[in-house]
CSV table of C-alpha atoms and ligand atoms in Angstrom, one decimal:
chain,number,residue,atom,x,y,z
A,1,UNK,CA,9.3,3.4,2.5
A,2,UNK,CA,7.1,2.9,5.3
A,3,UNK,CA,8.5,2.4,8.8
A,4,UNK,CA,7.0,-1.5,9.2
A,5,UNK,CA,6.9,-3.6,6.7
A,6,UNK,CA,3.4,-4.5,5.6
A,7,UNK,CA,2.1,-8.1,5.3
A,8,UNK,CA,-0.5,-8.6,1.9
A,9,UNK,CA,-1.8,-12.2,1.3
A,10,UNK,CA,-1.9,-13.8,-2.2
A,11,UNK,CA,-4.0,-16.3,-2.2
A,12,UNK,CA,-2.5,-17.9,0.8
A,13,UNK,CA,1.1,-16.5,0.3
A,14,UNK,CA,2.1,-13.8,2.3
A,15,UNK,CA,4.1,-10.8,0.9
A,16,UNK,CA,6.0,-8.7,3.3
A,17,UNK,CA,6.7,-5.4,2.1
A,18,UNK,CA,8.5,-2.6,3.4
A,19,UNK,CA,11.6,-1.6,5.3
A,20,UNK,CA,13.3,-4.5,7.2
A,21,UNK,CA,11.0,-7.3,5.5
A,22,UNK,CA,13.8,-9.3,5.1
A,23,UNK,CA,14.2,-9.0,9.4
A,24,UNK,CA,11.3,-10.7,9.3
A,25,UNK,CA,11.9,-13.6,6.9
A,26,UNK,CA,13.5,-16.0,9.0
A,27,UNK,CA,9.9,-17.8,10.0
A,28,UNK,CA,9.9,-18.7,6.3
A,29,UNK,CA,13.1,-20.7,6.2
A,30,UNK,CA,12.6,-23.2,8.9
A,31,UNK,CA,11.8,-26.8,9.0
A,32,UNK,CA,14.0,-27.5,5.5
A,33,UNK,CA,16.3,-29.9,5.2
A,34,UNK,CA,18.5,-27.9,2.8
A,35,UNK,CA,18.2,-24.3,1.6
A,36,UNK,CA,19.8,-23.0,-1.4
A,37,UNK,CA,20.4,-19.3,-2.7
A,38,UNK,CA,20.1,-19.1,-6.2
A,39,UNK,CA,22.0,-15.8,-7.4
A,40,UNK,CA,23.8,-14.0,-10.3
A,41,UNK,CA,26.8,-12.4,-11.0
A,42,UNK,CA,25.2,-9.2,-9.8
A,43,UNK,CA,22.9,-10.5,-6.7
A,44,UNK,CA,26.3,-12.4,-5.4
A,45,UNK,CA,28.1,-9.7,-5.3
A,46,UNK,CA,25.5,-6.7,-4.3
A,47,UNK,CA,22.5,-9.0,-2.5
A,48,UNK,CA,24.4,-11.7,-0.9
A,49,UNK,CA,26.1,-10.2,1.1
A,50,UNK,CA,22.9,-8.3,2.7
A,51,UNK,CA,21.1,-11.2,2.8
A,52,UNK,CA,23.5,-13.1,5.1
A,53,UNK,CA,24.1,-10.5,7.2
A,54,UNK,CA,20.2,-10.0,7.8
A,55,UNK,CA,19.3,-13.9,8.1
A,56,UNK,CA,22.3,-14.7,10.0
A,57,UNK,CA,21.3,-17.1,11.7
A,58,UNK,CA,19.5,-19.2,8.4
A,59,UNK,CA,21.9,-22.1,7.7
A,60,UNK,CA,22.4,-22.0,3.6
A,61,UNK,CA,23.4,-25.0,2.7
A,62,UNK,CA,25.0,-24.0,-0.4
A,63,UNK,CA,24.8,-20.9,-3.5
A,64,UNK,CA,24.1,-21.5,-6.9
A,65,UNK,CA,25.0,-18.9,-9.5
A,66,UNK,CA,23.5,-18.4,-12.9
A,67,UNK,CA,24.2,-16.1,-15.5
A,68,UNK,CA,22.4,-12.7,-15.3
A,69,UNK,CA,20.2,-11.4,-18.0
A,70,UNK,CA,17.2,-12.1,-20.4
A,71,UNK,CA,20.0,-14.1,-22.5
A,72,UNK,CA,20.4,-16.6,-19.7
A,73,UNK,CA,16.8,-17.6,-18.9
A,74,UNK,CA,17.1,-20.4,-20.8
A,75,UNK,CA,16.8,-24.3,-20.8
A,76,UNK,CA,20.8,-24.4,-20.2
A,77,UNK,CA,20.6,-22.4,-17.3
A,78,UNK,CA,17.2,-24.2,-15.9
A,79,UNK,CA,19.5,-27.6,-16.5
A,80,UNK,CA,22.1,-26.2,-14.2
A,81,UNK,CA,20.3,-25.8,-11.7
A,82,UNK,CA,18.4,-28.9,-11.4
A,83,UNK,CA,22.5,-30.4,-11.9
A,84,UNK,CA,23.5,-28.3,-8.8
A,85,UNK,CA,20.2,-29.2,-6.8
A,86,UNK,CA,21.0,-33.1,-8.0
A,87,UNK,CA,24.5,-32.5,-6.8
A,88,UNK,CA,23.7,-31.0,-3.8
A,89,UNK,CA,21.5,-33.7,-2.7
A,90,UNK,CA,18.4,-31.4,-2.5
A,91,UNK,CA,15.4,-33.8,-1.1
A,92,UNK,CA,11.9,-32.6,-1.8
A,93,UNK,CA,11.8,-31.0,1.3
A,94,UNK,CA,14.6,-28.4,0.1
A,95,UNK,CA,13.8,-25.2,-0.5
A,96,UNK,CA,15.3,-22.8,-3.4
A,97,UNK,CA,15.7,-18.6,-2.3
A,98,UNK,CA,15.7,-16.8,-5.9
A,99,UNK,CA,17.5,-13.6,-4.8
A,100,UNK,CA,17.7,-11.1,-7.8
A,101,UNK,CA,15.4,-10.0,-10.3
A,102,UNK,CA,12.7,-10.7,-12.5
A,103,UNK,CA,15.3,-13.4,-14.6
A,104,UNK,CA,16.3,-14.9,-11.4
A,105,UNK,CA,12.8,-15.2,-10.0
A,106,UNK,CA,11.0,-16.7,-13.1
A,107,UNK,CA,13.8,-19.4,-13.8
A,108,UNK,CA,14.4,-20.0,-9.8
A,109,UNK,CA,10.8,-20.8,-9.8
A,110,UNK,CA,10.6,-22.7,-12.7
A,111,UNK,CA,13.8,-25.1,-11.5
A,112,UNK,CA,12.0,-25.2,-8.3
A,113,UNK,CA,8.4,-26.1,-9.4
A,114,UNK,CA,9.5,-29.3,-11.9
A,115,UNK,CA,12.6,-30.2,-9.9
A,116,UNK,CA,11.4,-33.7,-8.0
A,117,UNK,CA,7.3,-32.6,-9.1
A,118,UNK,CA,8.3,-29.4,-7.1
A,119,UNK,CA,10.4,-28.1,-3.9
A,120,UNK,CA,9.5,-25.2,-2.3
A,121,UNK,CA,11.0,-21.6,-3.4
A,122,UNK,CA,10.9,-17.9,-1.4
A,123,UNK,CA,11.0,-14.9,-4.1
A,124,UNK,CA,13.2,-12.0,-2.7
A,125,UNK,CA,12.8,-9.7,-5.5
A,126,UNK,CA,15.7,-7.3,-5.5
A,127,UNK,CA,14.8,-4.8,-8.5
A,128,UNK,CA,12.4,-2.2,-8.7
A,129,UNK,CA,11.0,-4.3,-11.8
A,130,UNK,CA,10.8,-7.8,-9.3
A,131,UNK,CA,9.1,-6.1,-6.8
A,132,UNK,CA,6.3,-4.3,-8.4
A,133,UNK,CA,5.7,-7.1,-10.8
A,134,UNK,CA,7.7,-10.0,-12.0
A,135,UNK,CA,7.9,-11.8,-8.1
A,136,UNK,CA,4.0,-11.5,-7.8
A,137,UNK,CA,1.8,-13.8,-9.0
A,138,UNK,CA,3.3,-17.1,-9.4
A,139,UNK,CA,4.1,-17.0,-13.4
A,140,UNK,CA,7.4,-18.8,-13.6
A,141,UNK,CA,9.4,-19.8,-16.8
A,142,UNK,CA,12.2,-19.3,-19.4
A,143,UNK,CA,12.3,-18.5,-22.6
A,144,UNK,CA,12.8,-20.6,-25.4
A,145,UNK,CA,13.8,-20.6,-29.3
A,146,UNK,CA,13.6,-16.8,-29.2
A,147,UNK,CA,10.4,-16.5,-27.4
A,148,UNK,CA,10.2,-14.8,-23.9
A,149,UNK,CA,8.5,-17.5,-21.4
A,150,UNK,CA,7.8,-19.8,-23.9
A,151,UNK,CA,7.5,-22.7,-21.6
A,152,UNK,CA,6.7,-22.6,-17.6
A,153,UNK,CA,4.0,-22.7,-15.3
A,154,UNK,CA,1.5,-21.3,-12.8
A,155,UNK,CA,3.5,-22.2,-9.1
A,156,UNK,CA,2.9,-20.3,-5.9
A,157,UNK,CA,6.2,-19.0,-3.9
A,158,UNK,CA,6.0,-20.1,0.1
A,159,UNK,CA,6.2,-16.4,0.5
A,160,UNK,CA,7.7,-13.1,-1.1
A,161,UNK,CA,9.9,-10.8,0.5
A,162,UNK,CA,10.0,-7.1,-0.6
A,163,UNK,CA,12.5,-5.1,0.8
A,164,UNK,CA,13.9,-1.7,0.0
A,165,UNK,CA,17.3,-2.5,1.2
A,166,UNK,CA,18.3,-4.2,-2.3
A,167,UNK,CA,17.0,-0.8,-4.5
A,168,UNK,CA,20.6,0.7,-3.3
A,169,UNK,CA,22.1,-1.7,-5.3
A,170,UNK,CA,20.3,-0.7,-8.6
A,171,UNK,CA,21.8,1.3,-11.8
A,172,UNK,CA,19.8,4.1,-13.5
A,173,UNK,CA,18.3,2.0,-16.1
A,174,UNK,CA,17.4,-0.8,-14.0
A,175,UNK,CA,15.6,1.5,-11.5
A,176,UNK,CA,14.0,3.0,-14.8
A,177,UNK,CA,13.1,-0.6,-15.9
A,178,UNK,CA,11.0,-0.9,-13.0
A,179,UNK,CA,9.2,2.2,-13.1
A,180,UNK,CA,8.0,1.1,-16.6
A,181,UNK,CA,5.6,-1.1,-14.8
A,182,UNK,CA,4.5,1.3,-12.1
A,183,UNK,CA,3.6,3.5,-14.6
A,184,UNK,CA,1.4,0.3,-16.5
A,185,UNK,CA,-0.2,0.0,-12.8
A,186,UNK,CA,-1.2,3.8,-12.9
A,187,UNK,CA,-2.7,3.6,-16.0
A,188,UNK,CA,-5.0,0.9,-16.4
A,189,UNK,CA,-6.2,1.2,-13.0
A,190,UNK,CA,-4.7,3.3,-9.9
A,191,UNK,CA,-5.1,6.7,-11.0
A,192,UNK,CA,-4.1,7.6,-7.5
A,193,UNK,CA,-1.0,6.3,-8.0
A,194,UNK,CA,-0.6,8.5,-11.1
A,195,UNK,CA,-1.5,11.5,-9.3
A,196,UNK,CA,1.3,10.6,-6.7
A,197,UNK,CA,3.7,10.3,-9.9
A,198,UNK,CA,2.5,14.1,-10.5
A,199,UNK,CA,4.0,14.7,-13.8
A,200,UNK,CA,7.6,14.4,-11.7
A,201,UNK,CA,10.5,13.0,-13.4
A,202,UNK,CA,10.9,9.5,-11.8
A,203,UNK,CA,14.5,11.1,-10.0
A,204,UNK,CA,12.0,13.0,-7.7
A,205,UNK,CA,9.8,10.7,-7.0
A,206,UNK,CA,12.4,9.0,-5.0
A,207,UNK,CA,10.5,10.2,-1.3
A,208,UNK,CA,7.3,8.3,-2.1
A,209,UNK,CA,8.8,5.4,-3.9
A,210,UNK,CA,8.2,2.9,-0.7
A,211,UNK,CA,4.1,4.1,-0.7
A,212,UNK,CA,4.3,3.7,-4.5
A,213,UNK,CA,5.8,0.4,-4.2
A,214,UNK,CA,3.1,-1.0,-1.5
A,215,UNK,CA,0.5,0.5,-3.8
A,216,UNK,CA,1.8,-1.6,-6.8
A,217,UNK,CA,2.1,-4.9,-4.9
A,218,UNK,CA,-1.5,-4.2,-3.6
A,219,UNK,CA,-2.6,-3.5,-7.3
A,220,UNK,CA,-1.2,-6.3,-8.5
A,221,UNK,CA,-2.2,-8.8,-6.2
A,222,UNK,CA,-6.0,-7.5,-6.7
A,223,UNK,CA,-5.7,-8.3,-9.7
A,224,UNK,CA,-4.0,-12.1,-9.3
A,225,UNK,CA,-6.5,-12.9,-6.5
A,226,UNK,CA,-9.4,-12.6,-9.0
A,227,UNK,CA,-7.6,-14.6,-12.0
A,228,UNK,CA,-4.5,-16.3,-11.4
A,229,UNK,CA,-4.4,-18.3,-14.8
A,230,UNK,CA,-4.9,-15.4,-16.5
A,231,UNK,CA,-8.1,-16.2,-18.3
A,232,UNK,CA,-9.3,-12.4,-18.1
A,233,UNK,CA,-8.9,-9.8,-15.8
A,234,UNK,CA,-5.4,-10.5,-15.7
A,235,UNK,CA,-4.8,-9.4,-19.0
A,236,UNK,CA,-5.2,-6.0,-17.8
A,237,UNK,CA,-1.6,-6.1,-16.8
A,238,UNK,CA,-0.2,-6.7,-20.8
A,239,UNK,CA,-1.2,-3.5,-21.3
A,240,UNK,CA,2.0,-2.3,-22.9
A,241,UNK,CA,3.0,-5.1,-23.4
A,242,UNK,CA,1.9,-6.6,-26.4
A,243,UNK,CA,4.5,-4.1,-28.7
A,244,UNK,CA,7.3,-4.5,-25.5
A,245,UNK,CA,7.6,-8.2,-25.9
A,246,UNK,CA,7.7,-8.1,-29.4
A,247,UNK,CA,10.3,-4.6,-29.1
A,248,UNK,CA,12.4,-6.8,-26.5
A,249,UNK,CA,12.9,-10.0,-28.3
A,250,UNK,CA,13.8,-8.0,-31.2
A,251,UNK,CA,16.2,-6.1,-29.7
A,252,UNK,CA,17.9,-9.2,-28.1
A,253,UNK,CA,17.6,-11.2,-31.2
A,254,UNK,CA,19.7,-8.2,-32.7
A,255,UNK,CA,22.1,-8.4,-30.0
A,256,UNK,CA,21.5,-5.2,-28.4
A,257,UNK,CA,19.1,-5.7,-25.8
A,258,UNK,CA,16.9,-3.2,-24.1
A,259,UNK,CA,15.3,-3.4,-20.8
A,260,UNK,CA,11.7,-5.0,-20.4
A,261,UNK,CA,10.6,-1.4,-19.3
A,262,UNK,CA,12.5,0.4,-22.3
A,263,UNK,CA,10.4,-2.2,-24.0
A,264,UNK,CA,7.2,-2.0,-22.2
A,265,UNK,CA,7.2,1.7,-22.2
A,266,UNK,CA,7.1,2.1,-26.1
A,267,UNK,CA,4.7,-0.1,-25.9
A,268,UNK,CA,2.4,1.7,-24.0
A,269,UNK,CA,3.3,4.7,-26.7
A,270,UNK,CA,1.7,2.6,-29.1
A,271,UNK,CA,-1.3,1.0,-27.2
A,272,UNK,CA,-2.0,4.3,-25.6
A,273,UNK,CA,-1.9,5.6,-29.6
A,274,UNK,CA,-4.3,2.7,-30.6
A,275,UNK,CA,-6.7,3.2,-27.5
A,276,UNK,CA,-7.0,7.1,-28.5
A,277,UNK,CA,-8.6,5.2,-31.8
A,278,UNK,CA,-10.6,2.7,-30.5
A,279,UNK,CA,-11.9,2.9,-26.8
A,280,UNK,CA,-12.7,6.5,-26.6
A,281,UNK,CA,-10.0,7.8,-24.4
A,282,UNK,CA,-10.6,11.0,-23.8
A,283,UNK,CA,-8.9,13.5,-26.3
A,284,UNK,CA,-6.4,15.2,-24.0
A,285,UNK,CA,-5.1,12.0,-22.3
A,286,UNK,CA,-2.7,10.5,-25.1
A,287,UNK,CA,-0.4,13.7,-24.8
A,288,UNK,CA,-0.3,13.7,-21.3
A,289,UNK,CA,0.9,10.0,-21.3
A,290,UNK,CA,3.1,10.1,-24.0
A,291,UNK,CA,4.8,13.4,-22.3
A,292,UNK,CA,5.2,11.0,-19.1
A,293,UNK,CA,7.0,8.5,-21.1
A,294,UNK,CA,9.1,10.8,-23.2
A,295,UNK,CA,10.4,12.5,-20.0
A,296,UNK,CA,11.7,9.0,-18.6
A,297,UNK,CA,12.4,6.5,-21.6
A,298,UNK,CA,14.4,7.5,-24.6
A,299,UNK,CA,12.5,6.6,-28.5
A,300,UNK,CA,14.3,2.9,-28.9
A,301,UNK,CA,16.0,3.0,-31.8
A,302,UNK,CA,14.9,0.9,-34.9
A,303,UNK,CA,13.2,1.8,-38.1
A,304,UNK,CA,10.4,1.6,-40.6
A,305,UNK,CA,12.2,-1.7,-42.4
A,306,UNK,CA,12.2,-3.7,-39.3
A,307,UNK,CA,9.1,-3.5,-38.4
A,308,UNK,CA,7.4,-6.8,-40.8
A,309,UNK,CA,10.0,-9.0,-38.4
A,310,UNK,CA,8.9,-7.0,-34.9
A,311,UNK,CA,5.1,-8.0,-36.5
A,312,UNK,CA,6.2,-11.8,-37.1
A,313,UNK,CA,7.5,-11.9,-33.1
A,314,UNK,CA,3.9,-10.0,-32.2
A,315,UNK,CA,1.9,-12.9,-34.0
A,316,UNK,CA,4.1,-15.7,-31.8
A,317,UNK,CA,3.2,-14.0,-28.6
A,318,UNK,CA,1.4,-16.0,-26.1
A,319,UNK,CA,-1.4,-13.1,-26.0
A,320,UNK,CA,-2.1,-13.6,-29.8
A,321,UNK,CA,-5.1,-16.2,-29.9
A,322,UNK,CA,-6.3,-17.8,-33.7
A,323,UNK,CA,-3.6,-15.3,-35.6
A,324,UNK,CA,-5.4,-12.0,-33.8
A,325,UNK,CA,-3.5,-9.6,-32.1
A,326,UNK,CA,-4.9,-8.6,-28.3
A,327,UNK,CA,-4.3,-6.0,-26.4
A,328,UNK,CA,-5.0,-4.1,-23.1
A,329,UNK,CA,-6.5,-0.7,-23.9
A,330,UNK,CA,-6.8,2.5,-22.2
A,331,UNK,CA,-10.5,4.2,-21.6
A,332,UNK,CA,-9.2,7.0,-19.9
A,333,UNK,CA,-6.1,6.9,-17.4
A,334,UNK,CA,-6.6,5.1,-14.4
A,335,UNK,CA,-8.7,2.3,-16.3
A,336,UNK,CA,-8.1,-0.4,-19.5
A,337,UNK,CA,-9.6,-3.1,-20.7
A,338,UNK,CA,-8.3,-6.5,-22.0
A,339,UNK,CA,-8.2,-8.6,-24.8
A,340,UNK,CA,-9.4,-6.1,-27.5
A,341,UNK,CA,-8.6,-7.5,-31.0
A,342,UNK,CA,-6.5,-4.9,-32.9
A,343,UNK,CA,-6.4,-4.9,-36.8
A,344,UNK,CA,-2.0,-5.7,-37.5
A,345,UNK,CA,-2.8,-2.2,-40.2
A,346,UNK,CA,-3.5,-0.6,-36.9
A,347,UNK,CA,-0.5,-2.1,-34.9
A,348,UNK,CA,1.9,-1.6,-37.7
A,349,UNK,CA,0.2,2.2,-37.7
A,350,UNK,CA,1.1,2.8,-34.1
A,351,UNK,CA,4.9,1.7,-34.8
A,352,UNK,CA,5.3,3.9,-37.5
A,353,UNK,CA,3.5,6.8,-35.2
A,354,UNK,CA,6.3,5.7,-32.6
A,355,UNK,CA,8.6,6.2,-34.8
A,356,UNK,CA,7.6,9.5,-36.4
A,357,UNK,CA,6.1,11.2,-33.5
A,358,UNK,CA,9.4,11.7,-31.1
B,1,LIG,N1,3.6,-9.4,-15.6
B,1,LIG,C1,2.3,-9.6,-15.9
B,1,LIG,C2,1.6,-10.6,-15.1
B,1,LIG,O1,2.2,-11.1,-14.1
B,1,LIG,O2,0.6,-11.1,-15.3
């Protein structure tokens, strides 16, 4: 990481990013009457802690835990919240701290943005995955009758806080989860950034991650700046992602989840497949991306029989408009573009090619 943290505006929300971003967070907790910390199992115990020690001198008026994982970003868990925050007497003029990852930030901001027409919240992503991705760009939400973020809204943070202090605290696969979406960045439109990943396994890419990270932020809030709503340009950042969500709700309706990058990154197997078919991308390119994937994500692990059900979750998802299938495709690395309609012969094809092809 870089030796001061960097500040990027949002729209008007600042992001700090960088070593000791969190020394620098106190201006963004004053003049509340109340401040909560909403937390999981995981953050409570690794985060917390760090947190505390850091803003010392913040007055938390009280913690509110939620269960950890995709399985937990529910309606039940929203409802707890606004119980506690009831509870807890939180006025409008309260502000919620979602410290954890992508889960925590996209219910916390939910909870926060409908509780009392909305208190404010801070984002303090503390995985790979929240900081390059899910803490940016004011999507918040849970998911709902098997659906991931079936219901939620647009609502900007007061300001995120991106700090390589909580990485530490990661496992190999959520640290792998993350990189899922770095690597979505590099392809559709930082080819830079791919350069920088320089056919390295992720492991030794550990010295550059903080420049890496900065360049994701930067790429992502580009991209948010010019289309918030997601009503084009946006959609650039599904690539992948069309396949993953279908692959991840499968997987955790079976009861053996896999991580949103595990996910995402056989999706972008199959988009990068479909784009080799239908945008041109030059010839040598699907190889070398498939390589990158195959060196850092192991095949997930379902088969030929399952994939008319991972088709029915594709059709339900929010990017499928009048019972097309969209996606973000590849031209050549380094640059995609959104909302191509893809035949389901040619989606189904790319499955069984992810299957086959290991
Ligand atoms: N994770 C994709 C987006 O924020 O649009």
């Amino acid at each position: 990481m870089q030796k001061k943290p960097v500040s990027l505006a949002l729209m008007s929300v600042p992001h700090i990013v960088g070593k000791n971003a969190l020394g620098q967070a106190a201006v963004y907790f004053s003049g509340y009457s109340r401040i909560f910390v909403l937390v999981d199992e995981n953050t409570e115990k690794l985060c917390l802690p760090v947190f505390l020690d850091i803003l010392s001198n913040v007055s938390i008026t009280a913690v509110i835990k939620i269960k950890s994982g995709e399985l937990h970003k529910n309606i039940q868990s929203a409802s707890f919240i606004w119980q506690q925050l009831t509870r807890l007497h939180a006025e409008r003029n309260a502000l919620l701290v979602n410290l954890g990852g992508g889960v925590i930030t996209d219910i916390g901001g939910f909870a926060a943005a409908t509780f009392k027409r909305g208190i404010d919240f801070v984002n303090i992503p503390t995985t790979l995955l929240g900081q390059v991705d899910a803490a940016i760009g004011s999507k918040t939400g849970i998911d709902f009758e098997g659906y991931k973020n079936q219901v939620g809204l647009f609502a900007d943070p007061k300001a995120v806080i991106i700090d390589p202090v909580f990485l530490d605290t990661l496992d190999r696969k959520q640290f792998r989860s993350g990189f899922a979406e770095m690597l979505k960045y590099a392809l559709i439109m930082d080819i830079a950034l791919w350069e920088m990943m320089d056919n390295r396994p992720f492991d030794a890419m550990a010295p550059d991650l903080g420049d890496m990270v900065s360049r994701c932020v930067a790429d992502k809030i580009s991209i948010v700046e010019k289309d918030r709503q997601e009503t084009g340009l946006r959609k650039l950042l599904n690539f992948g992602h069309t396949v993953g969500h279908a692959l991840e709700t499968f997987f955790l309706n079976s009861g053996t989840p896999v991580t949103h990058g595990e996910a995402v990154a056989a999706g972008m197997i199959c988009a990068t497949m479909i784009s080799s078919h239908r945008q041109g991308l030059d010839c040598n390119s699907p190889e070398i991306v498939f390589e990158m994937i195959d060196r850092n994500f192991a095949r997930l692990n379902f088969a030929e029989r399952d994939i008319p059900e991972i088709m029915k979750l594709m059709a339900q998802d929010k990017k499928a408009k009048a019972g097309e299938l969209r996606f973000t495709l590849l031209t050549k690395r380094g640059n995609a573009v959104p909302d191509v309609v893809v035949p389901e012969a040619k989606v189904r094809e790319s499955l069984l090619f992810y299957l086959r092809n290991q």
